[in-house]
Short mmCIF file of C-alpha atoms and ligand atoms in Angstrom, two decimals:
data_model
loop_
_atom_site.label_atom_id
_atom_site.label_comp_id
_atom_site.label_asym_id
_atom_site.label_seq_id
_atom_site.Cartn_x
_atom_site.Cartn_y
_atom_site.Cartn_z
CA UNK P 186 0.00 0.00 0.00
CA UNK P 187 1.63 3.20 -1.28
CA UNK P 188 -0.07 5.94 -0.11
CA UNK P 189 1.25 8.19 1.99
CA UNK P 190 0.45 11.91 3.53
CA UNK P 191 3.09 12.24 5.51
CA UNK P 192 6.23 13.79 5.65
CA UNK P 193 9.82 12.39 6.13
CA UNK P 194 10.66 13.16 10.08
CA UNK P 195 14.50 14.87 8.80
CA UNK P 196 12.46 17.06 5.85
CA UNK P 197 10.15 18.20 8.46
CA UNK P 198 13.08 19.41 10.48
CA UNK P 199 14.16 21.43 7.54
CA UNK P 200 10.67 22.93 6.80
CA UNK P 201 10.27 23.41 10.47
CA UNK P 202 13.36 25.74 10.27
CA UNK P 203 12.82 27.43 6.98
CA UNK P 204 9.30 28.32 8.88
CA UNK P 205 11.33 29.78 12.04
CA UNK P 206 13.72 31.49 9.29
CA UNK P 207 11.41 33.40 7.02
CA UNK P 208 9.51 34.55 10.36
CA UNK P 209 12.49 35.68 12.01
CA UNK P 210 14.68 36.74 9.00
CA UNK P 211 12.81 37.03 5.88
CA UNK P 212 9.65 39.07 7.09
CA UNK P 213 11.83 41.46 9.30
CA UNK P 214 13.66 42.60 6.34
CA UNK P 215 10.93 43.07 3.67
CA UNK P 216 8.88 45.17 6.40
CA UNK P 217 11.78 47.19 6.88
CA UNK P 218 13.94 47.17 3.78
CA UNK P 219 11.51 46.16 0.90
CA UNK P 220 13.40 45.30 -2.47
CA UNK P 221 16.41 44.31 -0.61
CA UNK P 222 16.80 40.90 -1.73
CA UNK P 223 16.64 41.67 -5.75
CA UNK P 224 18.79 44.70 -5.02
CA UNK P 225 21.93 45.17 -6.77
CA UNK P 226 22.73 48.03 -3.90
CA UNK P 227 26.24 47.11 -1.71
CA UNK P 228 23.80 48.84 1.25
CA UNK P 229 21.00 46.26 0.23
CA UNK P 230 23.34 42.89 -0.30
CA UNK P 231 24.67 42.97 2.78
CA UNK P 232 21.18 42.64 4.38
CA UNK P 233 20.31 40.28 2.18
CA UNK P 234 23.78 38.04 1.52
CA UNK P 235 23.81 36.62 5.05
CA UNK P 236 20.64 35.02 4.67
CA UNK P 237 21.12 33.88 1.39
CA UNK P 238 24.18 32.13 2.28
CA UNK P 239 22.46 30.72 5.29
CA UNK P 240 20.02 29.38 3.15
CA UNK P 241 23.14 27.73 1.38
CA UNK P 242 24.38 26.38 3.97
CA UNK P 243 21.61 24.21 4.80
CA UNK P 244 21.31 22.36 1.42
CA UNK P 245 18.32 24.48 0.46
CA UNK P 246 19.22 26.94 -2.48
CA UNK P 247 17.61 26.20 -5.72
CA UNK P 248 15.26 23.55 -4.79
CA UNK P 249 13.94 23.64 -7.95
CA UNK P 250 16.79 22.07 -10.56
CA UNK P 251 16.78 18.57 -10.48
CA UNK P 252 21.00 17.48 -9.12
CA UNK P 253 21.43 16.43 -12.73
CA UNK P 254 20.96 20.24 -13.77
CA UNK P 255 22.93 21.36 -11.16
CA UNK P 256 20.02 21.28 -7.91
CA UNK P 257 19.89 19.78 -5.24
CA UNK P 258 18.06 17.57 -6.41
CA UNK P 259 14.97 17.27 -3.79
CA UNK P 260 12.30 16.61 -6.22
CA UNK P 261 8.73 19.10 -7.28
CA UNK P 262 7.19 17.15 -4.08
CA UNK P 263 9.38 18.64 -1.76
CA UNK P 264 9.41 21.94 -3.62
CA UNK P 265 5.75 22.28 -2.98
CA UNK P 266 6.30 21.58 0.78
CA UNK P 267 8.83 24.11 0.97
CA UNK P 268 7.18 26.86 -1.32
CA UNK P 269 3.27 26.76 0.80
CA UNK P 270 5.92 28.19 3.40
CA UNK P 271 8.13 30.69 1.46
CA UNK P 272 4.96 31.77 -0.68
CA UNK P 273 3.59 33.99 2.39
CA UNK P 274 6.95 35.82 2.02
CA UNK P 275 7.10 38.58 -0.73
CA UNK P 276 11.40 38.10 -1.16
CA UNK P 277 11.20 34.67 0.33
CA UNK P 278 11.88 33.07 -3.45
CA UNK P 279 14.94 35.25 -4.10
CA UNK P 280 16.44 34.85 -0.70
CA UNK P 281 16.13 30.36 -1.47
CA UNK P 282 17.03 31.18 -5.67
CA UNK P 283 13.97 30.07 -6.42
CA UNK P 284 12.35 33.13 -8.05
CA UNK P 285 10.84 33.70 -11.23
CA UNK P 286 11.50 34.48 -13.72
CA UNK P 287 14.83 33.37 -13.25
CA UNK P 288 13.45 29.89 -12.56
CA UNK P 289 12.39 29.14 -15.75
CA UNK P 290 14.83 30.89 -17.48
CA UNK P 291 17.60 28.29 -15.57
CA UNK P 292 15.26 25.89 -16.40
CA UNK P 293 15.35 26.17 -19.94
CA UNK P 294 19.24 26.41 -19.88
CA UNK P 295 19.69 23.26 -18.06
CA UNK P 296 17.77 21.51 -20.33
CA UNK P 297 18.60 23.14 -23.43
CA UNK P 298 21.79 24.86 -22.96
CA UNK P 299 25.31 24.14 -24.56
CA UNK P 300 28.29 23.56 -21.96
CA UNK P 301 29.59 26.75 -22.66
CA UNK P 302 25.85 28.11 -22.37
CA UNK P 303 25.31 26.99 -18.99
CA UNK P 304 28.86 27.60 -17.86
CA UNK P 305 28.52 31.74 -19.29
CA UNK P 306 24.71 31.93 -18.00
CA UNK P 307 23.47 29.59 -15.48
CA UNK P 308 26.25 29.59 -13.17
CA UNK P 309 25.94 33.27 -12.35
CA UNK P 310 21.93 32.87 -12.45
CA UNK P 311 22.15 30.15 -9.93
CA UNK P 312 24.17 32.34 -7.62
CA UNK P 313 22.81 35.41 -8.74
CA UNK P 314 25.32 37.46 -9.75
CA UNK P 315 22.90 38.09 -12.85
CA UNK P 316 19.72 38.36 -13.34
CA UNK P 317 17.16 37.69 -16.66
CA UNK P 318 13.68 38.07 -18.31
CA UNK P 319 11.41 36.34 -20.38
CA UNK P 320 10.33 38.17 -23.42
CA UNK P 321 7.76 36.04 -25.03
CA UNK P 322 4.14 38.33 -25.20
CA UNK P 323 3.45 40.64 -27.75
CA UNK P 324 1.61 43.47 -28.08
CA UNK P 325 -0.71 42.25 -30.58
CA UNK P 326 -1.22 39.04 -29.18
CA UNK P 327 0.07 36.64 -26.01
CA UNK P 328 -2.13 33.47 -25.56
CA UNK P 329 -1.64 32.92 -29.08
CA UNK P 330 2.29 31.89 -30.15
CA UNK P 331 0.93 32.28 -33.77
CA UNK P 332 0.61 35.92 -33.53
CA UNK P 333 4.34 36.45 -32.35
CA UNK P 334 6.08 37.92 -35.39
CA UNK P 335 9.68 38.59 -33.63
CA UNK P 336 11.75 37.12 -36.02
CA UNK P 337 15.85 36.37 -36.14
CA UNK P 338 17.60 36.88 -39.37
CA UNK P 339 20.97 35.08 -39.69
CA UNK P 340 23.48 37.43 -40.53
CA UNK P 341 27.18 35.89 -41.12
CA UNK P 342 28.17 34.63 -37.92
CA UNK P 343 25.41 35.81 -35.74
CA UNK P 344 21.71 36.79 -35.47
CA UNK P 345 19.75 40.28 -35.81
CA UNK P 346 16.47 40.20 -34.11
CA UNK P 347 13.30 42.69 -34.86
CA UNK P 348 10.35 42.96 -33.06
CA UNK P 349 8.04 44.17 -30.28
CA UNK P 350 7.80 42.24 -27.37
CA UNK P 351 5.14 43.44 -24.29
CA UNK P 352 5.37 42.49 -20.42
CA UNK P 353 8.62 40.83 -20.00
CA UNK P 354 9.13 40.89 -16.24
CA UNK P 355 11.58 42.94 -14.84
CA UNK P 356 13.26 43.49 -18.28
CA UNK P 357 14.82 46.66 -16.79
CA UNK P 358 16.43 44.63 -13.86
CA UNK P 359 17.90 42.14 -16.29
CA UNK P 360 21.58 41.18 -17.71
CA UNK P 361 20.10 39.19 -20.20
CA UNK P 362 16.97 38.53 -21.75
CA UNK P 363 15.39 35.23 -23.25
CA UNK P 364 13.53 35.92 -26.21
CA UNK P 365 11.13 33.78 -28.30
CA UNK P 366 11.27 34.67 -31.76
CA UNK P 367 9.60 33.26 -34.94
CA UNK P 368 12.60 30.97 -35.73
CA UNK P 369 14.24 30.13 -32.05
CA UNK P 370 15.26 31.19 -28.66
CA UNK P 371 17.94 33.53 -27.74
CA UNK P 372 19.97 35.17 -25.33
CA UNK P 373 20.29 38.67 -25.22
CA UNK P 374 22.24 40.62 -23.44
CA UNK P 375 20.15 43.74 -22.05
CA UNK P 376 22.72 46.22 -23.02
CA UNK P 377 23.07 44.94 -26.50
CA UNK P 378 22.48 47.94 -28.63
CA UNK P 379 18.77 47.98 -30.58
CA UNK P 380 17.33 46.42 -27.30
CA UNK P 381 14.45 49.99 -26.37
CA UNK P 382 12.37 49.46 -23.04
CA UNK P 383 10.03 51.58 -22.99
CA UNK P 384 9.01 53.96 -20.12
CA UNK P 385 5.70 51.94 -19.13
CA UNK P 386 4.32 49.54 -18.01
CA UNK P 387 7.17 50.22 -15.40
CA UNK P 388 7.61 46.88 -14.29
CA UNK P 389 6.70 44.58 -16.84
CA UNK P 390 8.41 46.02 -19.65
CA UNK P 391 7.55 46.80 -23.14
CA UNK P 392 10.57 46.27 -25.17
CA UNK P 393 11.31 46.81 -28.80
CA UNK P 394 14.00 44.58 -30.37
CA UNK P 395 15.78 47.08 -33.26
CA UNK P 396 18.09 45.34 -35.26
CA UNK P 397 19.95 43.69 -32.27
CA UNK P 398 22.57 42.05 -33.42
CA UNK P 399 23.66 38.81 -31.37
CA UNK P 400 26.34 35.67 -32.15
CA UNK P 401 25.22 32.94 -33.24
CA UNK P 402 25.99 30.78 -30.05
CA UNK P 403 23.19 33.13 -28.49
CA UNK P 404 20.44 30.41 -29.96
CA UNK P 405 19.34 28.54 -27.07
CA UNK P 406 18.37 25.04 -28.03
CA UNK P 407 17.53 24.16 -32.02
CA UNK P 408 16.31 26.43 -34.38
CA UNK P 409 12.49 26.64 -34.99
CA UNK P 410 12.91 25.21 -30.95
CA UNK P 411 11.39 28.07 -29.49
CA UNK P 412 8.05 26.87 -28.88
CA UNK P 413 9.38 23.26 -27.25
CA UNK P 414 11.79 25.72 -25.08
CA UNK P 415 8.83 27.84 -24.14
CA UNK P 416 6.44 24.85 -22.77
CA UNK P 417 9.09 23.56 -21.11
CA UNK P 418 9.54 27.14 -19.06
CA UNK P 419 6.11 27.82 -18.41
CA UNK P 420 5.07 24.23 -16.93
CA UNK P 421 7.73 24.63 -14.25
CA UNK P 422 6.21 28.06 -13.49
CA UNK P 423 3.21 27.59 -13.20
CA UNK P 424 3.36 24.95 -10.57
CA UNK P 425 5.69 26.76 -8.79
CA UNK P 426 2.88 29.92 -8.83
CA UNK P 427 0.71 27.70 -7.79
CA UNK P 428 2.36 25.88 -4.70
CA UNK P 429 3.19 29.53 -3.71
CA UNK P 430 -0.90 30.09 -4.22
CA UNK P 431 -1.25 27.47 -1.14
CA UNK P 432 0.88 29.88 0.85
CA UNK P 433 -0.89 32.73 0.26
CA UNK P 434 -4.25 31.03 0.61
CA UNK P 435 -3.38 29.89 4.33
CA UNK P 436 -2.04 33.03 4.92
CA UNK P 437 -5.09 34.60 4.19
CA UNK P 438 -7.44 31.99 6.53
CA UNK P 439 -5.63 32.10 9.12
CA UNK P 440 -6.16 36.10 9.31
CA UNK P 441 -9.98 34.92 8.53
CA UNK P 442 -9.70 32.72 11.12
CA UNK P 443 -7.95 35.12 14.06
CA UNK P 444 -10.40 38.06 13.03
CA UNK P 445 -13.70 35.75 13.13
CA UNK P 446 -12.83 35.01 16.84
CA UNK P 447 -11.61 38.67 17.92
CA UNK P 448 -14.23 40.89 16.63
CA UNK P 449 -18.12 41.00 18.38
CA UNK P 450 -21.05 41.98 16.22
CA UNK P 451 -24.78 41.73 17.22
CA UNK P 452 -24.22 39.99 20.56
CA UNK P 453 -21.67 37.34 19.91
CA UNK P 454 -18.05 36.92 18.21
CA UNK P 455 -18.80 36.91 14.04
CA UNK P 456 -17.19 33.66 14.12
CA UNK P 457 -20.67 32.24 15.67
CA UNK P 458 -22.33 33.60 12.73
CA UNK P 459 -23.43 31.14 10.38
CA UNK P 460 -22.84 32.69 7.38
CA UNK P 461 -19.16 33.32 8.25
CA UNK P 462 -18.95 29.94 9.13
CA UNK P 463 -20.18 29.04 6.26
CA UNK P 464 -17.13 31.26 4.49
CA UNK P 465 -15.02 29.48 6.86
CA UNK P 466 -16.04 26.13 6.07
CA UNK P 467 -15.92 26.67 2.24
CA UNK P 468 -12.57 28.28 2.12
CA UNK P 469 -11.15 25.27 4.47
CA UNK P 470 -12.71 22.80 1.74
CA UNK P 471 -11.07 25.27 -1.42
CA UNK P 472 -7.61 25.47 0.10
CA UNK P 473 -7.31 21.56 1.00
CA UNK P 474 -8.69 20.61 -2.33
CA UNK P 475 -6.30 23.06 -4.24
CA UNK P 476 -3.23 21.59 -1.93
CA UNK P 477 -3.96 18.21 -2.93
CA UNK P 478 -4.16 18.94 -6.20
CA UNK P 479 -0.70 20.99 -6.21
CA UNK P 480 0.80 18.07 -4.46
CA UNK P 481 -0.80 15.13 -6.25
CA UNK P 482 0.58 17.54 -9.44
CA UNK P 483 4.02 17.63 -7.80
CA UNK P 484 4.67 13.87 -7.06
CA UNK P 485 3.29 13.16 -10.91
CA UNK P 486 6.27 15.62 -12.21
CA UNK P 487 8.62 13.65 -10.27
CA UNK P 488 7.21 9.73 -10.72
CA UNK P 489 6.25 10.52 -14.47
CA UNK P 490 6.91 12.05 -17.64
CA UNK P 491 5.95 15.99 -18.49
CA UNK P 492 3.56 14.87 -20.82
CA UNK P 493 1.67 13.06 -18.19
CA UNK P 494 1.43 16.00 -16.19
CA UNK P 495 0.31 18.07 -18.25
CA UNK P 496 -3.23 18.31 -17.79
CA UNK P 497 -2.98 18.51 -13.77
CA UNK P 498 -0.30 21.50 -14.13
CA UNK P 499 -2.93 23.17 -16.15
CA UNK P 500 -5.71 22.26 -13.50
CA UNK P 501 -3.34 23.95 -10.95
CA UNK P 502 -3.15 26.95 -12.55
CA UNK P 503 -6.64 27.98 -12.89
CA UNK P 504 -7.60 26.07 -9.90
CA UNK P 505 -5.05 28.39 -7.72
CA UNK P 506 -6.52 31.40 -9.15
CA UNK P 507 -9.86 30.61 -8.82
CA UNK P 508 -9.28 29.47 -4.80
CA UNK P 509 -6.96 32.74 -4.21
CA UNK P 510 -10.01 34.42 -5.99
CA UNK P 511 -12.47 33.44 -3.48
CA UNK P 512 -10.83 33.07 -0.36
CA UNK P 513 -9.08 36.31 -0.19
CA UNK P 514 -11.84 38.01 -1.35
CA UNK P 515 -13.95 35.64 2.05
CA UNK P 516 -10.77 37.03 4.43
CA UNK P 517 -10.80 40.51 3.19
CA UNK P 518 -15.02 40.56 3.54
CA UNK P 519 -14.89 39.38 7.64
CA UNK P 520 -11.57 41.84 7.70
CA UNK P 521 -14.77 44.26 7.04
CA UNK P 522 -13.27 47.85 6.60
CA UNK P 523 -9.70 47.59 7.81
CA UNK P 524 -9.49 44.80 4.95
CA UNK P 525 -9.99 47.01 2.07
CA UNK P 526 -6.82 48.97 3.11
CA UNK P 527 -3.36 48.28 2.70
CA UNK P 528 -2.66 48.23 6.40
CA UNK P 529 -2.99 43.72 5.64
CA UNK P 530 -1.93 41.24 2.92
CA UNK P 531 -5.45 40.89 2.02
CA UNK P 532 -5.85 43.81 -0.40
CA UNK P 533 -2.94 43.05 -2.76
CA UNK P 534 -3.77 39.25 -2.51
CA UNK P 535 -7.34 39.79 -3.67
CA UNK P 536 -6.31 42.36 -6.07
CA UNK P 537 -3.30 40.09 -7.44
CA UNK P 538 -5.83 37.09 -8.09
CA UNK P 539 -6.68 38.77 -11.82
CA UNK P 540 -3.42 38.66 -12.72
CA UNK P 541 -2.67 34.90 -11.58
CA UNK P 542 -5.84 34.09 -13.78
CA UNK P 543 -3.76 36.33 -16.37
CA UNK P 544 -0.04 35.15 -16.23
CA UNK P 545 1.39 32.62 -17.67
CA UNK P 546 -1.59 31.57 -20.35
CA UNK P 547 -4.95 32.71 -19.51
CA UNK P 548 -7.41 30.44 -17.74
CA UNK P 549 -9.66 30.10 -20.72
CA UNK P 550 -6.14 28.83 -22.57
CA UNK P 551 -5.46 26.01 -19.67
CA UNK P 552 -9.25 24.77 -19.57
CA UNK P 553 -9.28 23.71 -23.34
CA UNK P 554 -6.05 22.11 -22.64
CA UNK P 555 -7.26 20.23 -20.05
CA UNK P 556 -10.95 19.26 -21.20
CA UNK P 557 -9.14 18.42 -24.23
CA UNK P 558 -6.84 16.13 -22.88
CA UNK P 559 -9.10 14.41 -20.70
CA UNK P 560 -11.81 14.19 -23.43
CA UNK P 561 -8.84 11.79 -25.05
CA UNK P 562 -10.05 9.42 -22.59
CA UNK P 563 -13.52 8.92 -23.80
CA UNK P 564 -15.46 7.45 -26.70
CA UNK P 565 -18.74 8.77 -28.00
CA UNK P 566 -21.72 6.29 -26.83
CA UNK P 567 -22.59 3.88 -30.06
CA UNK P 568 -26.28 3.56 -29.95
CA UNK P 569 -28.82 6.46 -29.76
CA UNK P 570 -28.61 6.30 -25.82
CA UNK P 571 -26.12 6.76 -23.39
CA UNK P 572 -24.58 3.83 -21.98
CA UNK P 573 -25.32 4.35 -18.53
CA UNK P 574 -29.12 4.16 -19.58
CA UNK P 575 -30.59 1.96 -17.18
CA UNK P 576 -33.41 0.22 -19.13
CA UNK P 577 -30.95 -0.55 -21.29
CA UNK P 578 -27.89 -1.78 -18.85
CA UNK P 579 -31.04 -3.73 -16.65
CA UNK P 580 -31.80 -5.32 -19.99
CA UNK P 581 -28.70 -6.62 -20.53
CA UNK P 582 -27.98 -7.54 -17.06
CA UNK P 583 -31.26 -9.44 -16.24
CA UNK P 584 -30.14 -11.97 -19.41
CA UNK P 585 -26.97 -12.92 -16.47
CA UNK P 586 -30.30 -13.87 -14.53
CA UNK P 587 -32.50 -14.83 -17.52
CA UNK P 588 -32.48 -19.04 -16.13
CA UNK P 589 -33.05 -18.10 -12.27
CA UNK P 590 -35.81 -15.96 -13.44
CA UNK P 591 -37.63 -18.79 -15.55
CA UNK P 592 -37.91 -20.88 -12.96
CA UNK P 593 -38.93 -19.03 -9.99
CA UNK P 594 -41.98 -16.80 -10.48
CA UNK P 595 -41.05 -15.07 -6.88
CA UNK P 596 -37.89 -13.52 -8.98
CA UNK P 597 -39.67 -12.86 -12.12
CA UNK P 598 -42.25 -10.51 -10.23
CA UNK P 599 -39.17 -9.11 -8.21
CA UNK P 600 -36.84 -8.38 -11.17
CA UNK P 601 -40.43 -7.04 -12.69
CA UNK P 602 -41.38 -4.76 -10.33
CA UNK P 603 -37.48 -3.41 -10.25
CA UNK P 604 -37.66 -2.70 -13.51
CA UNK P 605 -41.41 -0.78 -13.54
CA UNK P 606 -40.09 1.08 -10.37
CA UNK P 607 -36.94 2.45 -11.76
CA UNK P 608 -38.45 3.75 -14.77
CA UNK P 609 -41.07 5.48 -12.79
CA UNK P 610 -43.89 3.87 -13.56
CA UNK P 611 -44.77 2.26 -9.90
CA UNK P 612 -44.93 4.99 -7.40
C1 LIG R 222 1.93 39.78 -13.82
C2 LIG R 222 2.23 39.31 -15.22
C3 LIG R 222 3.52 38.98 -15.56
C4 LIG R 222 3.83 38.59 -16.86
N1 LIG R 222 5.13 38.33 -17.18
C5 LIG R 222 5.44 38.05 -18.46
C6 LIG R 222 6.81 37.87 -18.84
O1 LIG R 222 7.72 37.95 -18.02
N2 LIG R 222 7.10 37.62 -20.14
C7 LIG R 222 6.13 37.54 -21.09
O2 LIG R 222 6.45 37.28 -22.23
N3 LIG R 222 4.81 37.69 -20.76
C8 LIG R 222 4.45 37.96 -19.48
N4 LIG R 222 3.13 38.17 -19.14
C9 LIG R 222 2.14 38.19 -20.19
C10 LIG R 222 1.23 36.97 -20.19
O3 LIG R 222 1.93 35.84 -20.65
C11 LIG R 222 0.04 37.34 -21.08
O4 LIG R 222 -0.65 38.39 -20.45
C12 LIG R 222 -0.90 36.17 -21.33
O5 LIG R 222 -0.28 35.18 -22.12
C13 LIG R 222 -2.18 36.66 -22.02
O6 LIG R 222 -1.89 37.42 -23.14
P1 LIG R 222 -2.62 38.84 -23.34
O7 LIG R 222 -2.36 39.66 -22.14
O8 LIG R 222 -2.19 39.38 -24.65
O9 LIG R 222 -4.17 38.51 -23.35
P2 LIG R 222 -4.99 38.03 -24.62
O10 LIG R 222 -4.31 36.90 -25.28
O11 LIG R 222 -5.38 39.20 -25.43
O12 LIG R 222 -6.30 37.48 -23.88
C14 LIG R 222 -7.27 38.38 -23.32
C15 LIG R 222 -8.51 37.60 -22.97
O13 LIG R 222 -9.07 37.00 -24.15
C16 LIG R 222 -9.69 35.76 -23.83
N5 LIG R 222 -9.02 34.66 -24.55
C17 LIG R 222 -7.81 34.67 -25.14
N6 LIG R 222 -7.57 33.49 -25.72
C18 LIG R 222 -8.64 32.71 -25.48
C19 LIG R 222 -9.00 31.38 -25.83
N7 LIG R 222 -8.16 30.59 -26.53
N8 LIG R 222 -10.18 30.91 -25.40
C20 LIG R 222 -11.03 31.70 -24.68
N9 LIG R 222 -10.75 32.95 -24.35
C21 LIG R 222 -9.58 33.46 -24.74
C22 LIG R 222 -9.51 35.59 -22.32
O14 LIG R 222 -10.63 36.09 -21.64
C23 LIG R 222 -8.29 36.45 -22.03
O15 LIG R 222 -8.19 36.85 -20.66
C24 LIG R 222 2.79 38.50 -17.83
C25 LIG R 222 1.48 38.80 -17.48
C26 LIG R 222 1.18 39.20 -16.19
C27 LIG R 222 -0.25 39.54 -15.84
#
């Protein structure tokens, strides 16, 4: 019997101490020194260094690369443990390397990337002495790859890229840039001339691509690979988003929770109020069935192939954004007024659940994918009804019976009246 809930006794120690860290460490020093962590500031780094490196030192930096791509090696099951702890943190990811979009990006390398690649680029990711984007949205167009129209022209040795490209992540932050054109992936150095960010959005950057000239060992992966390269980037994301979802989820009951049994209202504390123990009860069921999911989605990455897992990384994704959806939006409502300020989490969580519908492929993209998928599993019925038509099954099932029947008139009536009953003609 193979199932199992639990969790090893000497992993438990670690997530018991990566708990006591990010409480005592982590949320201290974005309170007080916000941005620190993704700072490039000598001020900033030496707040943030120390914990890094104590993160290093116990065997927990860049959980997410397998050890065959240069991780740890601890497996998507364990990530999710450790990431419905660092997702209440807003640096938490940065200060164990596993943030986006640098996660994917290293992703992508590991898989993809030449020795010399990985040795120039995912070295210094890993230990972030550099930092990267993902350029992959258009203006015209992002959940459809067949509107993208950057293209690469070879040029002699190298590669000159043109085109728009719209929301790449902390493109101004970046060394070097990923970019999916027409014809392939490449690397591009931020500073390479041609490369234009524009002055909004201010954060997710709108970039035009102007003739930008790169060498030709800037291809990641095979030409024409850029789509392959792409999938492979975004599944890892997206369950990462959404084990951090079961973070923020908790985070935001428990504040349900604590406020539902400290505030009075009409004689009693709220919490004995059945309707917000109805928003209790619903949100308990919501975060437990989205965890289970995450995990069950996290043990399939690591037992099975990608393509098996598929369908239950898309699930995650719109499933986390639908739960983060309705629970914050429960916590901030029993919050009552002080919710709907940023004086608590529970604004920016509610008002961040749009864009995890948003990111990374729309919802509407991952249900198709997913009904699709699971639709591969069925046949259409052959008659004119369905097959779980009962006349039709009892028919066929009373011929297993048809000799007992024949001879004893008690069963004939019996298996009779069953039938008369069921297709409500005997009241
Ligand atoms: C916070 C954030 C960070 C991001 N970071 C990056 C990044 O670093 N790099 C990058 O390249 N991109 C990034 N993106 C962009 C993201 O990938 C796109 O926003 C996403 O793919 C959707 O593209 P779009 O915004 O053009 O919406 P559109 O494709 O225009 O979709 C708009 C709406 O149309 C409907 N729709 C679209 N397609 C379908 C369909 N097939 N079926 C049914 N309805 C549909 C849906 O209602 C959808 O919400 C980021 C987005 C967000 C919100």
């Amino acid at each position: 019997m193979a199932w199992d809930f639990s969790t090893e006794p000497e992993f438990q120690k670690q997530l018991d101490w990566v708990a006591e860290f990010c409480r005592t460490e982590v949320e201290p020093l974005d309170l007080v020194f916000p941005g620190a962590a993704y700072s490039r500031d000598p001020k900033a780094k030496a707040l943030a260094d120390p914990l890094k490196q104590q993160v290093k030192d116990h065997g927990l930096w860049a959980l997410f690369l397998d050890e065959e791509l240069g991780g740890p090696g601890f497996g998507q099951l364990k990530l999710a443990l450790l990431n419905e702890i660092l997702g209440r943190y807003r640096s938490a990811p940065v200060i164990f390397g596993t943030a986006a979009p640098d996660t994917g990006n290293m992703e992508m390398l590991a898989a993809y990337g030449t020795e010399e690649q990985k040795e120039r680029w995912l070295k210094p990711l890993m230990n972030q002495e550099i930092f990267s984007a993902y350029s992959m949205t258009e203006p015209q167009g992002g959940s459809d790859p067949n509107l993208f129209k950057t293209h690469a022209t070879r040029d002699g040795d190298g590669w000159v890229i043109n085109g728009e490209k719209w929301f790449t992540s902390a493109g101004f932050h970046a060394d070097i840039i990923f970019v999916m054109c027409t014809n392939g992936m490449f690397v591009v150095p931020r500073e390479t001339p041609g490369v234009e960010i524009m002055e909004y959005p201010a954060v997710h950057n709108h970039i035009r691509y102007k003739n930008v000239r790169v060498p030709a060992d800037h291809l990641l992966g095979p030409e024409d690979g850029a789509k392959v390269l792409a999938q492979r980037r975004l599944g890892g994301g997206r369950i990462h988003h959404a084990m951090r979802t079961v973070a923020q989820v908790k985070l935001a009951f428990d504040m349900m929770c604590e406020r539902a049994l400290s505030r009075e209202s009409h004689g009693k504390v709220i919490a004995e109020h059945q309707m917000v123990q109805e928003m209790i009860a619903d949100s308990y069921a919501e975060i437990n069935m989205l965890r289970l999911l995450v995990l069950w989605t996290a043990w399939t990455i690591d037992n099975t192939d990608t393509r098996q897992s598929r369908t239950q990384i898309a699930t995650c994704k719109y499933t986390c954004a639908k739960v983060l959806r309705e629970v914050s939006y429960r916590a901030l409502h029993v919050m009552g007024s002080l919710g709907t300020t940023d004086l608590t989490p529970l604004q920016a969580m509610w008002a961040g659940a749009p864009t995890m519908a948003i990111a990374d492929g729309v919802d509407e993209v991952h249900k198709v994918t997913v009904a699709r998928n699971v639709l591969k599993g069925y046949e259409p019925h052959p008659g004119l009804w369905p097959t779980e038509y009962i006349p039709a099954k009892r028919d066929e099932a009373r011929k297993k019976y048809a000799d007992m029947i024949a001879a004893d008139p008690d069963l004939t009536a019996w298996a009779d009246l069953a039938a008369k009953r069921s297709h409500g003609r005997v009241r």
